């Protein structure tokens, strides 16, 4: 089998049918709403072979957020990354906190609606 044209990064003319089948099996583990993350994951894992052998969705945290403030709120309220005393909640800068966490996260990337990191 020869792949002549592919829109997916990592699939080229040299990609074997076996690798494509293994990739398809791995993709079945990923919910359709995270498909926009696939190209970045392939890049992080160094291509199809690395993705097939190393990727595990459980290693990743996916937060529905479109900006740093929403990301900061999700980290504090959903993941309880820090405890903010009730009397200080109105003064807490969620945007700065979200930005700092984004910048310090390993393998962070974002799509239109998701912040993804491990």
mmCIF file of N, CA and C in Angstrom:
data_model
loop_
_atom_site.group_PDB
_atom_site.id
_atom_site.type_symbol
_atom_site.label_atom_id
_atom_site.label_comp_id
_atom_site.label_asym_id
_atom_site.label_seq_id
_atom_site.Cartn_x
_atom_site.Cartn_y
_atom_site.Cartn_z
ATOM 1 N N UNK A 1 0.850 -1.184 0.000
ATOM 2 C CA UNK A 1 0.000 0.000 0.000
ATOM 3 C C UNK A 1 0.889 1.238 0.000
ATOM 4 N N UNK A 2 0.509 2.205 -0.790
ATOM 5 C CA UNK A 2 1.225 3.470 -0.856
ATOM 6 C C UNK A 2 0.254 4.581 -0.506
ATOM 7 N N UNK A 3 0.643 5.406 0.441
ATOM 8 C CA UNK A 3 -0.152 6.568 0.800
ATOM 9 C C UNK A 3 0.327 7.709 -0.077
ATOM 10 N N UNK A 4 -0.565 8.221 -0.919
ATOM 11 C CA UNK A 4 -0.178 9.269 -1.855
ATOM 12 C C UNK A 4 -0.428 10.646 -1.273
ATOM 13 N N UNK A 5 -1.545 10.803 -0.575
ATOM 14 C CA UNK A 5 -1.889 12.111 -0.036
ATOM 15 C C UNK A 5 -2.543 11.920 1.324
ATOM 16 N N UNK A 6 -2.074 12.669 2.284
ATOM 17 C CA UNK A 6 -2.634 12.585 3.626
ATOM 18 C C UNK A 6 -2.610 13.959 4.259
ATOM 19 N N UNK A 7 -3.691 14.312 4.939
ATOM 20 C CA UNK A 7 -3.754 15.578 5.657
ATOM 21 C C UNK A 7 -3.214 15.452 7.074
ATOM 22 N N UNK A 8 -2.922 14.253 7.507
ATOM 23 C CA UNK A 8 -2.483 14.018 8.874
ATOM 24 C C UNK A 8 -0.964 14.009 8.949
ATOM 25 N N UNK A 9 -0.430 14.860 9.789
ATOM 26 C CA UNK A 9 1.021 14.908 9.971
ATOM 27 C C UNK A 9 1.513 13.557 10.454
ATOM 28 N N UNK A 10 2.610 13.097 9.902
ATOM 29 C CA UNK A 10 3.177 11.825 10.325
ATOM 30 C C UNK A 10 2.874 10.680 9.389
ATOM 31 N N UNK A 11 1.864 10.799 8.553
ATOM 32 C CA UNK A 11 1.569 9.755 7.579
ATOM 33 C C UNK A 11 2.159 10.192 6.247
ATOM 34 N N UNK A 12 3.072 9.377 5.757
ATOM 35 C CA UNK A 12 3.738 9.702 4.497
ATOM 36 C C UNK A 12 3.700 8.494 3.576
ATOM 37 N N UNK A 13 4.377 8.596 2.458
ATOM 38 C CA UNK A 13 4.445 7.480 1.517
ATOM 39 C C UNK A 13 5.152 6.278 2.130
ATOM 40 N N UNK A 14 6.019 6.511 3.109
ATOM 41 C CA UNK A 14 6.773 5.423 3.726
ATOM 42 C C UNK A 14 6.029 4.753 4.885
ATOM 43 N N UNK A 15 4.879 5.260 5.277
ATOM 44 C CA UNK A 15 4.124 4.690 6.390
ATOM 45 C C UNK A 15 3.540 3.345 5.969
ATOM 46 N N UNK A 16 3.816 2.319 6.754
ATOM 47 C CA UNK A 16 3.341 0.979 6.407
ATOM 48 C C UNK A 16 1.861 0.813 6.752
ATOM 49 N N UNK A 17 1.251 -0.152 6.102
ATOM 50 C CA UNK A 17 -0.151 -0.464 6.374
ATOM 51 C C UNK A 17 -0.322 -0.902 7.828
ATOM 52 N N UNK A 18 0.647 -1.650 8.345
ATOM 53 C CA UNK A 18 0.578 -2.099 9.737
ATOM 54 C C UNK A 18 0.562 -0.902 10.690
ATOM 55 N N UNK A 19 1.404 0.100 10.423
ATOM 56 C CA UNK A 19 1.423 1.289 11.276
ATOM 57 C C UNK A 19 0.103 2.043 11.188
ATOM 58 N N UNK A 20 -0.465 2.118 10.004
ATOM 59 C CA UNK A 20 -1.752 2.797 9.837
ATOM 60 C C UNK A 20 -2.844 2.045 10.599
ATOM 61 N N UNK A 21 -2.814 0.717 10.559
ATOM 62 C CA UNK A 21 -3.793 -0.074 11.305
ATOM 63 C C UNK A 21 -3.615 0.115 12.813
ATOM 64 N N UNK A 22 -2.367 0.130 13.284
ATOM 65 C CA UNK A 22 -2.114 0.344 14.708
ATOM 66 C C UNK A 22 -2.560 1.740 15.130
ATOM 67 N N UNK A 23 -2.332 2.718 14.266
ATOM 68 C CA UNK A 23 -2.779 4.081 14.548
ATOM 69 C C UNK A 23 -4.301 4.122 14.644
ATOM 70 N N UNK A 24 -4.983 3.449 13.725
ATOM 71 C CA UNK A 24 -6.449 3.422 13.750
ATOM 72 C C UNK A 24 -6.958 2.810 15.055
ATOM 73 N N UNK A 25 -6.311 1.746 15.513
ATOM 74 C CA UNK A 25 -6.708 1.127 16.780
ATOM 75 C C UNK A 25 -6.495 2.088 17.949
ATOM 76 N N UNK A 26 -5.383 2.796 17.933
ATOM 77 C CA UNK A 26 -5.086 3.759 18.996
ATOM 78 C C UNK A 26 -6.100 4.902 18.973
ATOM 79 N N UNK A 27 -6.499 5.316 17.773
ATOM 80 C CA UNK A 27 -7.443 6.427 17.645
ATOM 81 C C UNK A 27 -8.823 6.074 18.183
ATOM 82 N N UNK A 28 -9.151 4.789 18.194
ATOM 83 C CA UNK A 28 -10.437 4.363 18.744
ATOM 84 C C UNK A 28 -10.539 4.672 20.237
ATOM 85 N N UNK A 29 -9.399 4.810 20.913
ATOM 86 C CA UNK A 29 -9.374 5.116 22.346
ATOM 87 C C UNK A 29 -9.657 6.588 22.629
ATOM 88 N N UNK A 30 -9.544 7.423 21.604
ATOM 89 C CA UNK A 30 -9.647 8.868 21.789
ATOM 90 C C UNK A 30 -11.043 9.342 21.399
ATOM 91 N N UNK A 31 -11.760 10.012 22.306
ATOM 92 C CA UNK A 31 -13.082 10.543 21.959
ATOM 93 C C UNK A 31 -12.995 11.502 20.767
ATOM 94 N N UNK A 32 -14.006 11.484 19.929
ATOM 95 C CA UNK A 32 -14.012 12.294 18.709
ATOM 96 C C UNK A 32 -13.813 13.781 18.988
ATOM 97 N N UNK A 33 -14.276 14.258 20.124
ATOM 98 C CA UNK A 33 -14.154 15.686 20.399
ATOM 99 C C UNK A 33 -12.717 16.120 20.634
ATOM 100 N N UNK A 34 -11.793 15.179 20.803
ATOM 101 C CA UNK A 34 -10.379 15.521 20.988
ATOM 102 C C UNK A 34 -9.562 15.340 19.711
ATOM 103 N N UNK A 35 -10.210 15.106 18.581
ATOM 104 C CA UNK A 35 -9.495 14.878 17.327
ATOM 105 C C UNK A 35 -8.579 16.038 16.948
ATOM 106 N N UNK A 36 -8.957 17.252 17.340
ATOM 107 C CA UNK A 36 -8.122 18.408 17.006
ATOM 108 C C UNK A 36 -6.772 18.354 17.708
ATOM 109 N N UNK A 37 -6.647 17.526 18.711
ATOM 110 C CA UNK A 37 -5.393 17.394 19.461
ATOM 111 C C UNK A 37 -4.425 16.415 18.794
ATOM 112 N N UNK A 38 -4.904 15.620 17.865
ATOM 113 C CA UNK A 38 -4.117 14.519 17.325
ATOM 114 C C UNK A 38 -2.796 14.951 16.697
ATOM 115 N N UNK A 39 -2.807 15.958 15.863
ATOM 116 C CA UNK A 39 -1.561 16.368 15.210
ATOM 117 C C UNK A 39 -0.523 16.820 16.225
ATOM 118 N N UNK A 40 -0.951 17.523 17.265
ATOM 119 C CA UNK A 40 -0.003 17.951 18.299
ATOM 120 C C UNK A 40 0.549 16.747 19.057
ATOM 121 N N UNK A 41 -0.321 15.767 19.358
ATOM 122 C CA UNK A 41 0.156 14.567 20.043
ATOM 123 C C UNK A 41 1.169 13.818 19.184
ATOM 124 N N UNK A 42 0.892 13.700 17.889
ATOM 125 C CA UNK A 42 1.842 13.034 16.995
ATOM 126 C C UNK A 42 3.184 13.751 17.019
ATOM 127 N N UNK A 43 3.145 15.059 17.031
ATOM 128 C CA UNK A 43 4.372 15.854 17.072
ATOM 129 C C UNK A 43 5.124 15.638 18.387
ATOM 130 N N UNK A 44 4.412 15.653 19.494
ATOM 131 C CA UNK A 44 5.032 15.471 20.816
ATOM 132 C C UNK A 44 5.686 14.099 20.933
ATOM 133 N N UNK A 45 5.035 13.074 20.380
ATOM 134 C CA UNK A 45 5.566 11.715 20.481
ATOM 135 C C UNK A 45 6.521 11.364 19.342
ATOM 136 N N UNK A 46 6.836 12.321 18.486
ATOM 137 C CA UNK A 46 7.824 12.094 17.437
ATOM 138 C C UNK A 46 7.321 11.303 16.250
ATOM 139 N N UNK A 47 6.021 11.314 16.022
ATOM 140 C CA UNK A 47 5.459 10.622 14.865
ATOM 141 C C UNK A 47 4.590 9.449 15.259
ATOM 142 N N UNK A 48 4.193 8.701 14.251
ATOM 143 C CA UNK A 48 3.249 7.605 14.440
ATOM 144 C C UNK A 48 3.813 6.512 15.341
ATOM 145 N N UNK A 49 5.059 6.103 15.103
ATOM 146 C CA UNK A 49 5.628 5.005 15.902
ATOM 147 C C UNK A 49 5.659 5.347 17.394
ATOM 148 N N UNK A 50 6.133 6.533 17.719
ATOM 149 C CA UNK A 50 6.172 6.949 19.120
ATOM 150 C C UNK A 50 4.783 7.073 19.712
ATOM 151 N N UNK A 51 3.855 7.616 18.932
ATOM 152 C CA UNK A 51 2.475 7.771 19.391
ATOM 153 C C UNK A 51 1.854 6.409 19.687
ATOM 154 N N UNK A 52 2.036 5.463 18.767
ATOM 155 C CA UNK A 52 1.455 4.132 18.932
ATOM 156 C C UNK A 52 2.009 3.445 20.178
ATOM 157 N N UNK A 53 3.305 3.559 20.398
ATOM 158 C CA UNK A 53 3.912 2.815 21.504
ATOM 159 C C UNK A 53 3.799 3.516 22.858
ATOM 160 N N UNK A 54 3.707 4.847 22.877
ATOM 161 C CA UNK A 54 3.777 5.561 24.153
ATOM 162 C C UNK A 54 2.497 6.272 24.584
ATOM 163 N N UNK A 55 1.626 6.629 23.656
ATOM 164 C CA UNK A 55 0.463 7.454 24.004
ATOM 165 C C UNK A 55 -0.522 6.703 24.888
ATOM 166 N N UNK A 56 -0.970 7.391 25.926
ATOM 167 C CA UNK A 56 -2.041 6.899 26.786
ATOM 168 C C UNK A 56 -2.861 8.122 27.193
ATOM 169 N N UNK A 57 -4.125 8.135 26.843
ATOM 170 C CA UNK A 57 -4.988 9.277 27.132
ATOM 171 C C UNK A 57 -5.024 9.586 28.626
ATOM 172 N N UNK A 58 -4.827 8.568 29.453
ATOM 173 C CA UNK A 58 -4.831 8.756 30.909
ATOM 174 C C UNK A 58 -3.686 9.652 31.385
ATOM 175 N N UNK A 59 -2.637 9.784 30.576
ATOM 176 C CA UNK A 59 -1.492 10.628 30.943
ATOM 177 C C UNK A 59 -1.778 12.112 30.737
ATOM 178 N N UNK A 60 -2.846 12.423 30.068
ATOM 179 C CA UNK A 60 -3.141 13.802 29.674
ATOM 180 C C UNK A 60 -4.345 14.343 30.425
ATOM 181 N N UNK A 61 -4.313 15.638 30.694
ATOM 182 C CA UNK A 61 -5.448 16.336 31.284
ATOM 183 C C UNK A 61 -5.974 17.291 30.231
ATOM 184 N N UNK A 62 -7.253 17.213 29.979
ATOM 185 C CA UNK A 62 -7.879 18.052 28.959
ATOM 186 C C UNK A 62 -8.943 18.891 29.647
ATOM 187 N N UNK A 63 -8.788 20.205 29.560
ATOM 188 C CA UNK A 63 -9.686 21.142 30.228
ATOM 189 C C UNK A 63 -10.415 21.946 29.165
ATOM 190 N N UNK A 64 -11.740 21.996 29.264
ATOM 191 C CA UNK A 64 -12.502 22.817 28.329
ATOM 192 C C UNK A 64 -12.355 24.274 28.748
ATOM 193 N N UNK A 65 -11.537 24.994 28.003
ATOM 194 C CA UNK A 65 -11.259 26.402 28.296
ATOM 195 C C UNK A 65 -10.761 27.063 27.018
ATOM 196 N N UNK A 66 -11.141 28.316 26.829
ATOM 197 C CA UNK A 66 -10.699 29.020 25.622
ATOM 198 C C UNK A 66 -9.751 30.171 25.935
ATOM 199 N N UNK A 67 -9.460 30.385 27.228
ATOM 200 C CA UNK A 67 -8.497 31.430 27.591
ATOM 201 C C UNK A 67 -7.894 31.102 28.958
ATOM 202 N N UNK A 68 -6.874 31.870 29.327
ATOM 203 C CA UNK A 68 -6.159 31.603 30.578
ATOM 204 C C UNK A 68 -7.047 31.742 31.809
ATOM 205 N N UNK A 69 -7.990 32.679 31.786
ATOM 206 C CA UNK A 69 -8.866 32.853 32.943
ATOM 207 C C UNK A 69 -9.742 31.620 33.159
ATOM 208 N N UNK A 70 -10.361 31.118 32.082
ATOM 209 C CA UNK A 70 -11.184 29.913 32.199
ATOM 210 C C UNK A 70 -10.336 28.724 32.658
ATOM 211 N N UNK A 71 -9.116 28.661 32.166
ATOM 212 C CA UNK A 71 -8.195 27.597 32.568
ATOM 213 C C UNK A 71 -7.882 27.704 34.065
ATOM 214 N N UNK A 72 -7.593 28.906 34.538
ATOM 215 C CA UNK A 72 -7.312 29.126 35.956
ATOM 216 C C UNK A 72 -8.493 28.762 36.837
ATOM 217 N N UNK A 73 -9.692 29.161 36.433
ATOM 218 C CA UNK A 73 -10.904 28.827 37.195
ATOM 219 C C UNK A 73 -11.075 27.309 37.265
ATOM 220 N N UNK A 74 -10.895 26.625 36.133
ATOM 221 C CA UNK A 74 -11.045 25.166 36.115
ATOM 222 C C UNK A 74 -10.024 24.492 37.024
ATOM 223 N N UNK A 75 -8.797 24.970 37.002
ATOM 224 C CA UNK A 75 -7.763 24.373 37.855
ATOM 225 C C UNK A 75 -8.106 24.516 39.334
ATOM 226 N N UNK A 76 -8.616 25.676 39.712
ATOM 227 C CA UNK A 76 -8.930 25.922 41.124
ATOM 228 C C UNK A 76 -10.222 25.221 41.535
ATOM 229 N N UNK A 77 -11.274 25.346 40.727
ATOM 230 C CA UNK A 77 -12.580 24.823 41.128
ATOM 231 C C UNK A 77 -12.748 23.331 40.865
ATOM 232 N N UNK A 78 -12.279 22.840 39.740
ATOM 233 C CA UNK A 78 -12.488 21.430 39.390
ATOM 234 C C UNK A 78 -11.369 20.520 39.891
ATOM 235 N N UNK A 79 -10.142 20.987 39.754
ATOM 236 C CA UNK A 79 -8.998 20.151 40.105
ATOM 237 C C UNK A 79 -8.428 20.471 41.481
ATOM 238 N N UNK A 80 -8.915 21.550 42.085
ATOM 239 C CA UNK A 80 -8.487 21.967 43.420
ATOM 240 C C UNK A 80 -6.963 21.988 43.548
ATOM 241 N N UNK A 81 -6.311 22.628 42.561
ATOM 242 C CA UNK A 81 -4.850 22.702 42.574
ATOM 243 C C UNK A 81 -4.338 23.560 43.716
ATOM 244 N N UNK A 82 -5.126 24.547 44.118
ATOM 245 C CA UNK A 82 -4.801 25.361 45.293
ATOM 246 C C UNK A 82 -6.098 25.674 46.022
ATOM 247 N N UNK A 83 -5.971 25.949 47.294
ATOM 248 C CA UNK A 83 -7.127 26.353 48.110
ATOM 249 C C UNK A 83 -7.075 27.861 48.295
ATOM 250 N N UNK A 84 -8.161 28.513 47.938
ATOM 251 C CA UNK A 84 -8.254 29.962 48.118
ATOM 252 C C UNK A 84 -9.275 30.216 49.222
ATOM 253 N N UNK A 85 -8.882 30.895 50.282
ATOM 254 C CA UNK A 85 -9.849 31.210 51.338
ATOM 255 C C UNK A 85 -11.026 31.997 50.754
ATOM 256 N N UNK A 86 -12.207 31.704 51.220
ATOM 257 C CA UNK A 86 -13.423 32.332 50.691
ATOM 258 C C UNK A 86 -13.334 33.853 50.683
ATOM 259 N N UNK A 87 -12.725 34.431 51.711
ATOM 260 C CA UNK A 87 -12.656 35.894 51.788
ATOM 261 C C UNK A 87 -11.692 36.493 50.750
ATOM 262 N N UNK A 88 -10.873 35.657 50.103
ATOM 263 C CA UNK A 88 -9.928 36.167 49.098
ATOM 264 C C UNK A 88 -10.320 35.835 47.657
ATOM 265 N N UNK A 89 -11.369 35.052 47.471
ATOM 266 C CA UNK A 89 -11.755 34.630 46.121
ATOM 267 C C UNK A 89 -11.992 35.803 45.180
ATOM 268 N N UNK A 90 -12.607 36.873 45.658
ATOM 269 C CA UNK A 90 -12.890 38.025 44.793
ATOM 270 C C UNK A 90 -11.626 38.739 44.336
ATOM 271 N N UNK A 91 -10.531 38.525 45.027
ATOM 272 C CA UNK A 91 -9.282 39.214 44.710
ATOM 273 C C UNK A 91 -8.294 38.342 43.936
ATOM 274 N N UNK A 92 -8.616 37.085 43.790
ATOM 275 C CA UNK A 92 -7.687 36.156 43.136
ATOM 276 C C UNK A 92 -7.682 36.385 41.629
ATOM 277 N N UNK A 93 -6.504 36.420 41.027
ATOM 278 C CA UNK A 93 -6.349 36.649 39.588
ATOM 279 C C UNK A 93 -6.270 35.294 38.867
ATOM 280 N N UNK A 94 -7.434 34.787 38.456
ATOM 281 C CA UNK A 94 -7.496 33.491 37.787
ATOM 282 C C UNK A 94 -6.753 33.506 36.456
ATOM 283 N N UNK A 95 -6.797 34.631 35.764
ATOM 284 C CA UNK A 95 -6.114 34.722 34.469
ATOM 285 C C UNK A 95 -4.598 34.554 34.629
ATOM 286 N N UNK A 96 -4.023 35.247 35.590
ATOM 287 C CA UNK A 96 -2.576 35.124 35.830
ATOM 288 C C UNK A 96 -2.213 33.714 36.289
ATOM 289 N N UNK A 97 -3.044 33.152 37.153
ATOM 290 C CA UNK A 97 -2.786 31.795 37.629
ATOM 291 C C UNK A 97 -2.854 30.803 36.467
ATOM 292 N N UNK A 98 -3.890 30.930 35.630
ATOM 293 C CA UNK A 98 -4.021 30.054 34.465
ATOM 294 C C UNK A 98 -2.843 30.198 33.517
ATOM 295 N N UNK A 99 -2.414 31.438 33.287
ATOM 296 C CA UNK A 99 -1.274 31.685 32.399
ATOM 297 C C UNK A 99 -0.002 31.053 32.966
ATOM 298 N N UNK A 100 0.239 31.249 34.263
ATOM 299 C CA UNK A 100 1.435 30.678 34.886
ATOM 300 C C UNK A 100 1.430 29.149 34.817
ATOM 301 N N UNK A 101 0.288 28.542 35.067
ATOM 302 C CA UNK A 101 0.192 27.081 34.984
ATOM 303 C C UNK A 101 0.414 26.610 33.550
ATOM 304 N N UNK A 102 -0.141 27.347 32.597
ATOM 305 C CA UNK A 102 0.045 26.999 31.183
ATOM 306 C C UNK A 102 1.521 27.051 30.814
ATOM 307 N N UNK A 103 2.190 28.111 31.216
ATOM 308 C CA UNK A 103 3.599 28.285 30.859
ATOM 309 C C UNK A 103 4.510 27.267 31.543
ATOM 310 N N UNK A 104 4.100 26.767 32.700
ATOM 311 C CA UNK A 104 4.931 25.827 33.448
ATOM 312 C C UNK A 104 4.524 24.368 33.268
ATOM 313 N N UNK A 105 3.531 24.102 32.424
ATOM 314 C CA UNK A 105 3.060 22.734 32.224
ATOM 315 C C UNK A 105 3.918 22.017 31.191
ATOM 316 N N UNK A 106 4.127 20.745 31.426
ATOM 317 C CA UNK A 106 4.878 19.919 30.481
ATOM 318 C C UNK A 106 3.991 19.607 29.278
ATOM 319 N N UNK A 107 4.544 19.759 28.105
ATOM 320 C CA UNK A 107 3.842 19.413 26.863
ATOM 321 C C UNK A 107 2.460 20.053 26.774
ATOM 322 N N UNK A 108 2.378 21.330 27.097
ATOM 323 C CA UNK A 108 1.108 22.049 27.028
ATOM 324 C C UNK A 108 0.808 22.447 25.590
ATOM 325 N N UNK A 109 -0.459 22.367 25.197
ATOM 326 C CA UNK A 109 -0.914 22.979 23.954
ATOM 327 C C UNK A 109 -2.397 23.271 24.081
ATOM 328 N N UNK A 110 -2.900 24.097 23.182
ATOM 329 C CA UNK A 110 -4.324 24.422 23.223
ATOM 330 C C UNK A 110 -4.909 24.333 21.827
ATOM 331 N N UNK A 111 -6.204 24.070 21.790
ATOM 332 C CA UNK A 111 -6.974 24.125 20.553
ATOM 333 C C UNK A 111 -8.015 25.214 20.783
ATOM 334 N N UNK A 112 -8.975 25.317 19.899
ATOM 335 C CA UNK A 112 -9.992 26.361 20.043
ATOM 336 C C UNK A 112 -10.721 26.292 21.378
ATOM 337 N N UNK A 113 -11.030 25.098 21.847
ATOM 338 C CA UNK A 113 -11.857 24.960 23.047
ATOM 339 C C UNK A 113 -11.204 24.193 24.188
ATOM 340 N N UNK A 114 -9.958 23.764 24.020
ATOM 341 C CA UNK A 114 -9.342 22.917 25.039
ATOM 342 C C UNK A 114 -7.928 23.360 25.372
ATOM 343 N N UNK A 115 -7.583 23.231 26.642
ATOM 344 C CA UNK A 115 -6.210 23.361 27.116
ATOM 345 C C UNK A 115 -5.790 21.935 27.474
ATOM 346 N N UNK A 116 -4.675 21.483 26.930
ATOM 347 C CA UNK A 116 -4.253 20.099 27.069
ATOM 348 C C UNK A 116 -2.832 20.066 27.627
ATOM 349 N N UNK A 117 -2.611 19.253 28.655
ATOM 350 C CA UNK A 117 -1.274 19.151 29.238
ATOM 351 C C UNK A 117 -1.122 17.837 29.977
ATOM 352 N N UNK A 118 0.132 17.527 30.304
ATOM 353 C CA UNK A 118 0.370 16.350 31.153
ATOM 354 C C UNK A 118 1.338 16.708 32.241
#
